Amino acid sequence: METKRVKIEDPEHIRQEDLEEAAAVLRNGGLVAFPTETVYGLGANALDEKAAKKIYEAKGRPSDNPLIAHISGLEELAPLVEEIPEAAQKLMKEFWPGPLTMIFRKSGLVPYGTTGGLETVAVRMPSDPIARKLISMANVPVAAPSANLSGRPSPTTADHVWQDMAGRIEILIDGGPVGIGLESTIVDVTGEIPTILRPGAVTMEMLEETLGRVEIDPAILGPMKEGIKPKAPGMKYRHYAPKADMTLVEGEMEQVVRAINRLARQAMGEGKKVGIICTDETRACYPAGIVRSIGIRAEEETVAHNLYAVLREFDDLGAEVIYSESFPGDQIGQAIMNRMTKAAGYHIIHVL
Ligand code: TXA
Ligand code: MG
C-alpha cells in the first residue's frame, strides 16, 4: 500500500478539502494517522470490527489490547456507553476536550473488536483542532492507539509516524509536532472511586482537585509483581522501549552527574556506544558520550514534550546503553517517570 502524506500548513485554519479524503477513508474502514495534542494516533472506525483489526495488524500489536474511541463532541459519548457516572460528568466538564481518557461500561454499539473483548470502552475527546475536525468529518467515533509499531516509543512528529507506518496505512495527516508528547491520562470511572490507570498531563493533583478522592492502579507505581494485573491491559507490555539498555540514576543532582559520567566512561571503555539523557541545566556537565538534553528541568512539560523524540534518536544513532537523569514523581513528573522507568525496564540506580 502506498501511504499518502497530507501536510496541514495552518492548523488554526484547516481547509476542509485537506481532510475530506482522510475522513472518507475512516468512514469506509481504512487507516489514517493523525495528530492529537498528546501523541499521533492511528485511526480507524471504532464501530467497525474489521477496521479495528487492521489497526492491530499495522502496529503488530496483540489484539487483546483495547483501543481508545475518540469523539469530537460531548453528545457523541452517550451512544457509546451504558451510563455516564457523576465523576465522569465532572471530569468531562473540567478536562474535555483534552488529554484525558475515561473508561465506561460500553453500549451494544461498540464491538468487542475495539475493546479487546472487554465490557468497558475507553473514550477521549481530544483538543487538537485537526483531530477534532477529522473525527467530526468522518462522522464516526475513531479508535486510535498511538501510531507507532508495537514496542517503539509513541510518535510525537509526523516523521516518527512515517518511520513506523509508511506502506501500512492509507493516509498520514502531518500537523507538525504535537504539544504534550505523552499519552493521555486514563481514569476508570466505572467503580466506586475513580482510578488512574495511566498517568498523563491531567495529573493526579488536578484530578483530586476536581473529584476529591482518586486511586491509582498499583501497577503504575512499580514493576509488576507476580499476580498483580494492570487494569489497562496495554500497561502490561514493555512499552516505550528503546533498543539500548537504559538505566535511570536518581539522587542529589551533583552526585547523579558524577555517577552518570563514571558509568558512561566505564561503558565507553568497554567499547560501547553510550547515550546520556540530561537537562538544559546540566548539559555542560557531561564531557563525553552522545549527550542529549531532554528539556528544562524547571519546566517539566518540556521534558514530557521531548522524551520520546530523544529515545527514538538514540535508537537511530545505535546507542547500546543509555544513562539518564530522573525526575520527581509528582505533577506531570508522575507521567514522565512512569514512561521512563518502563523504558529502563525498572533499572534504577540511587546515588547518595
Ligand atoms: O493520548 C492517547 O491516549 C493516545 C492518542 C492517540 O489519543 N492514544 C493512546 O492509545 O495512547 P494506546 O492504544 O497506545 O493506549 C491505550 C491504553 C492501553 O494501555 C489500553 O490497554 C488502555 O488504554 N485501554 C483501552 N481501553 C481500555 C479499557 N476498556 N479498560 C482498560 N484499559 C483500556
Ligand atoms: Mg501506545
XYZ file of C-alpha atoms and ligand atoms in Angstrom:
386
model
C 0.000 0.000 0.000
C 1.257 3.477 -0.798
C 0.775 5.919 2.058
C -0.310 9.426 1.160
C 1.101 12.247 3.273
C -1.069 15.345 3.682
C 0.530 18.419 5.255
C -1.716 20.834 7.145
C 0.002 24.188 6.700
C -2.008 26.114 9.286
C -3.816 24.078 11.996
C -5.692 27.240 13.005
C -7.262 27.469 9.539
C -7.741 23.904 8.354
C -9.034 23.612 4.817
C -11.953 21.216 4.537
C -10.535 19.688 1.333
C -7.289 18.681 3.093
C -9.226 16.281 5.350
C -12.014 15.115 3.035
C -10.210 12.066 1.669
C -8.966 11.035 5.135
C -12.474 11.336 6.582
C -13.817 9.122 3.799
C -11.055 6.551 4.363
C -12.016 6.379 8.060
C -15.720 6.071 7.270
C -15.006 3.278 4.812
C -12.908 1.125 7.140
C -9.349 2.267 6.277
C -6.480 3.594 8.405
C -5.446 7.236 8.876
C -2.705 8.530 11.187
C -3.364 11.991 12.598
C -2.009 14.377 15.237
C -3.592 14.816 18.648
C -2.343 17.079 21.441
C -0.754 14.067 23.208
C 0.848 11.849 20.512
C -0.014 10.883 16.926
C -2.871 8.381 16.676
C -3.509 5.567 14.223
C -7.210 5.889 13.488
C -9.938 3.571 12.256
C -13.737 3.483 12.549
C -14.343 2.375 16.167
C -17.703 0.827 15.278
C -16.252 -1.374 12.540
C -14.654 -4.546 13.907
C -12.804 -5.231 10.662
C -11.258 -1.766 10.691
C -10.110 -2.243 14.293
C -8.449 -5.485 13.242
C -6.403 -3.600 10.647
C -5.007 -1.382 13.405
C -3.618 -4.398 15.238
C -2.052 -5.699 12.049
C -0.454 -2.353 11.136
C 1.014 -1.937 14.631
C 1.978 -5.550 15.159
C 0.044 -5.290 18.398
C -1.652 -8.074 20.387
C -5.395 -7.859 19.779
C -6.355 -8.276 23.445
C -5.127 -4.709 23.925
C -8.218 -2.451 23.801
C -8.412 0.781 21.805
C -9.497 4.304 22.793
C -12.544 5.658 20.924
C -12.033 9.338 20.057
C -15.009 11.688 19.715
C -15.323 15.307 18.552
C -18.283 16.475 20.630
C -19.806 15.701 24.046
C -23.065 14.453 22.511
C -21.129 11.632 20.800
C -20.402 9.951 24.159
C -23.890 8.777 25.176
C -24.417 6.289 22.311
C -21.129 4.526 23.161
C -21.733 3.938 26.880
C -24.227 2.336 29.288
C -24.136 5.253 31.709
C -22.202 8.447 32.435
C -21.349 8.360 36.163
C -21.280 11.585 38.169
C -17.480 11.582 38.435
C -17.261 11.369 34.655
C -19.581 14.335 34.245
C -17.336 16.427 36.480
C -14.213 15.349 34.610
C -15.753 15.979 31.187
C -16.698 19.480 32.247
C -13.229 20.219 33.550
C -10.902 18.414 31.129
C -12.669 17.722 27.809
C -11.603 18.390 25.162
C -8.126 17.425 26.353
C -5.599 14.748 27.317
C -7.967 12.664 29.449
C -9.398 9.235 28.591
C -12.190 7.694 30.650
C -13.267 4.056 30.931
C -17.049 3.470 30.813
C -19.324 0.444 30.612
C -19.801 0.004 26.891
C -23.087 0.067 24.987
C -24.126 -2.570 22.459
C -22.975 -0.281 19.654
C -19.272 -0.737 20.441
C -17.877 -4.004 19.070
C -15.661 -6.291 21.144
C -13.066 -5.964 18.387
C -12.496 -2.398 19.593
C -12.494 -3.168 23.329
C -10.309 -6.258 23.196
C -13.256 -8.329 24.382
C -13.942 -6.137 27.434
C -17.369 -4.941 28.614
C -15.883 -1.460 29.016
C -14.825 1.162 26.477
C -12.198 3.902 26.687
C -13.326 7.293 25.327
C -11.429 10.527 24.790
C -12.310 13.870 23.252
C -9.023 15.379 22.013
C -8.473 19.144 21.850
C -6.206 19.179 18.794
C -8.108 21.070 16.068
C -7.026 18.695 13.273
C -8.111 15.631 15.258
C -11.430 17.243 16.169
C -12.218 18.267 12.617
C -11.193 14.918 11.141
C -13.341 12.940 13.602
C -16.275 15.252 13.070
C -15.985 14.978 9.265
C -15.624 11.178 9.434
C -18.881 11.219 11.394
C -17.917 8.059 13.327
C -16.033 7.587 16.614
C -12.378 6.948 15.774
C -10.446 4.175 17.526
C -6.833 5.287 17.779
C -3.850 3.863 19.570
C -0.536 5.675 19.319
C 0.703 5.461 15.711
C 3.912 3.547 16.438
C 4.914 -0.029 15.815
C 4.253 -2.040 18.968
C 7.179 -1.688 21.389
C 8.512 1.567 19.880
C 8.167 4.937 21.615
C 4.940 6.780 20.723
C 5.299 9.201 17.786
C 5.343 12.925 18.527
C 6.100 14.084 14.960
C 4.791 13.079 11.534
C 8.285 11.816 10.652
C 8.138 9.358 13.572
C 4.846 8.037 12.193
C 6.315 7.828 8.701
C 9.270 5.763 10.001
C 6.921 3.199 11.540
C 3.809 3.260 9.339
C 4.748 4.153 5.742
C 3.262 1.472 3.490
C 0.936 0.186 6.229
C -1.773 2.875 6.221
C -3.734 4.869 3.637
C -3.052 8.433 4.806
C -0.811 10.307 7.245
C -2.030 13.768 8.230
C 1.041 15.852 9.057
C 0.114 18.548 11.564
C 3.650 19.214 12.818
C 4.981 18.245 16.255
C 2.411 17.524 18.989
C 2.056 19.760 22.053
C 2.213 17.463 25.089
C 4.288 14.484 23.982
C 2.975 11.821 26.409
C -0.204 9.754 26.036
C -3.426 10.814 27.758
C -4.241 10.183 31.400
C -6.592 7.195 31.720
C -9.179 7.178 34.516
C -11.561 4.299 35.172
C -14.902 5.789 36.258
C -16.845 2.515 36.413
C -16.111 1.827 40.089
C -16.888 3.445 43.431
C -13.696 5.535 43.460
C -12.226 6.808 40.152
C -8.895 5.099 39.486
C -5.932 6.304 37.421
C -4.805 3.524 35.082
C -2.186 5.597 33.248
C -0.729 8.936 34.395
C -0.579 11.829 31.903
C -0.781 15.590 31.540
C -4.028 15.713 33.514
C -2.236 14.989 36.766
C -3.344 13.163 39.906
C -3.271 16.511 41.719
C -5.632 18.023 39.118
C -7.997 15.030 39.312
C -8.057 15.190 43.109
C -8.941 18.846 42.970
C -11.997 18.053 40.827
C -13.069 14.762 42.432
C -11.739 14.753 45.963
C -10.509 11.196 46.216
C -8.892 9.209 43.414
C -6.997 5.949 43.493
C -4.064 4.881 41.419
C -3.632 1.422 39.903
C -0.713 -0.148 41.836
C 0.664 -1.486 38.562
C 1.650 2.105 37.644
C 3.887 2.674 40.601
C 6.423 -0.078 40.214
C 7.484 -3.212 38.397
C 4.591 -5.583 38.089
C 4.551 -8.117 40.852
C 3.536 -11.691 40.353
C -0.239 -11.879 40.489
C -0.941 -8.136 40.091
C -2.695 -7.469 36.817
C -2.795 -3.900 35.500
C -6.338 -2.713 34.800
C -5.285 -1.141 31.483
C -4.216 -4.243 29.569
C -1.762 -2.177 27.489
C 0.265 -1.304 30.579
C 1.496 -4.874 30.941
C 3.652 -4.764 27.832
C 7.210 -3.479 27.942
C 6.184 -0.301 26.175
C 8.216 2.702 25.196
C 11.320 0.574 24.954
C 14.461 1.997 23.378
C 16.784 -0.527 21.753
C 19.565 0.368 24.200
C 19.837 -0.817 27.793
C 18.663 2.166 29.766
C 19.497 2.999 33.372
C 17.914 5.797 35.396
C 20.064 7.470 38.012
C 18.359 9.269 40.874
C 19.525 11.190 43.915
C 21.130 14.532 44.632
C 21.913 16.289 41.332
C 25.661 16.707 41.772
C 26.036 13.039 42.700
C 23.833 11.976 39.797
C 26.012 13.846 37.306
C 29.153 12.317 38.796
C 27.683 8.789 38.714
C 26.472 9.097 35.112
C 29.886 10.346 33.973
C 31.584 7.459 35.773
C 29.201 4.838 34.336
C 29.482 6.356 30.854
C 33.299 6.335 30.949
C 33.271 2.725 32.053
C 30.898 1.629 29.271
C 32.856 3.592 26.673
C 35.995 1.878 27.938
C 34.279 -1.411 27.061
C 33.795 -0.063 23.540
C 30.076 0.634 23.885
C 28.132 3.423 22.239
C 26.805 5.470 25.148
C 23.865 7.882 25.270
C 23.280 10.329 28.106
C 19.917 11.961 28.834
C 20.315 15.214 30.737
C 18.570 18.589 31.015
C 19.451 22.091 29.839
C 20.571 22.872 33.386
C 23.201 20.072 33.393
C 24.133 19.877 29.697
C 27.591 21.392 30.264
C 28.460 18.835 32.981
C 28.820 15.860 30.598
C 32.073 15.915 28.629
C 31.750 12.558 26.813
C 29.169 10.263 25.187
C 26.217 11.168 22.959
C 24.636 13.781 25.196
C 21.062 14.957 24.641
C 19.127 17.414 26.739
C 15.560 16.298 27.201
C 14.313 19.763 28.217
C 14.335 22.253 31.036
C 14.180 20.655 34.488
C 12.449 23.703 35.923
C 9.727 23.377 33.237
C 8.831 19.703 33.234
C 6.316 19.952 30.399
C 9.344 20.493 28.108
C 10.712 17.156 29.343
C 7.407 15.420 28.584
C 7.425 17.019 25.153
C 10.902 15.761 24.159
C 11.159 12.370 25.883
C 10.013 10.092 23.052
C 11.895 12.030 20.361
C 15.136 11.638 22.319
C 14.553 7.897 22.833
C 13.921 7.480 19.102
C 17.022 9.475 18.252
C 19.142 7.155 20.390
C 17.626 4.189 18.538
C 18.538 5.792 15.206
C 22.078 6.522 16.397
C 22.534 2.930 17.558
C 23.147 3.706 21.222
C 23.815 0.497 23.166
C 23.464 1.884 26.670
C 21.673 4.987 27.930
C 22.192 6.672 31.287
C 19.512 9.140 32.247
C 18.825 11.667 34.924
C 15.474 11.178 36.667
C 12.663 13.464 37.821
C 10.459 13.955 40.893
C 7.356 11.747 40.687
C 4.663 14.349 41.324
C 2.569 16.529 38.969
C 3.486 15.795 35.334
C 6.647 14.149 36.697
C 4.479 11.151 37.603
C 3.755 10.548 33.917
C 7.350 11.255 32.887
C 8.749 8.805 35.447
C 6.103 6.188 34.576
C 7.294 6.189 30.936
C 10.984 6.493 31.817
C 11.038 3.667 34.360
C 9.265 1.437 31.837
C 11.735 2.407 29.113
C 14.507 1.476 31.536
C 12.841 -1.849 32.385
C 12.751 -0.556 36.007
C 16.539 -0.400 36.130
C 17.157 2.455 38.580
C 20.307 3.321 40.496
C 20.017 5.514 43.569
C 23.137 7.503 44.472
C 23.661 9.151 47.861
O -3.064 10.022 24.200
C -3.576 8.947 23.884
O -4.360 8.338 24.640
C -3.213 8.376 22.506
C -3.781 9.319 21.460
C -3.636 8.787 20.070
O -5.105 9.612 21.760
N -3.676 7.037 22.370
C -3.103 6.006 23.058
O -3.640 4.755 22.764
O -2.192 6.142 23.836
P -2.929 3.383 23.128
O -3.755 2.360 22.434
O -1.486 3.437 22.785
O -3.140 3.219 24.650
C -4.430 2.932 25.143
C -4.366 2.386 26.547
C -3.828 0.971 26.605
O -2.945 0.840 27.695
C -5.100 0.164 26.819
O -4.858 -1.038 27.480
C -5.952 1.111 27.644
O -5.693 2.353 27.063
N -7.383 0.812 27.497
C -8.163 0.962 26.403
N -9.417 0.533 26.621
C -9.463 0.121 27.906
C -10.481 -0.447 28.739
N -11.710 -0.670 28.293
N -10.152 -0.758 30.011
C -8.906 -0.534 30.475
N -7.900 -0.012 29.737
C -8.175 0.302 28.467
Mg 0.638 3.173 22.697
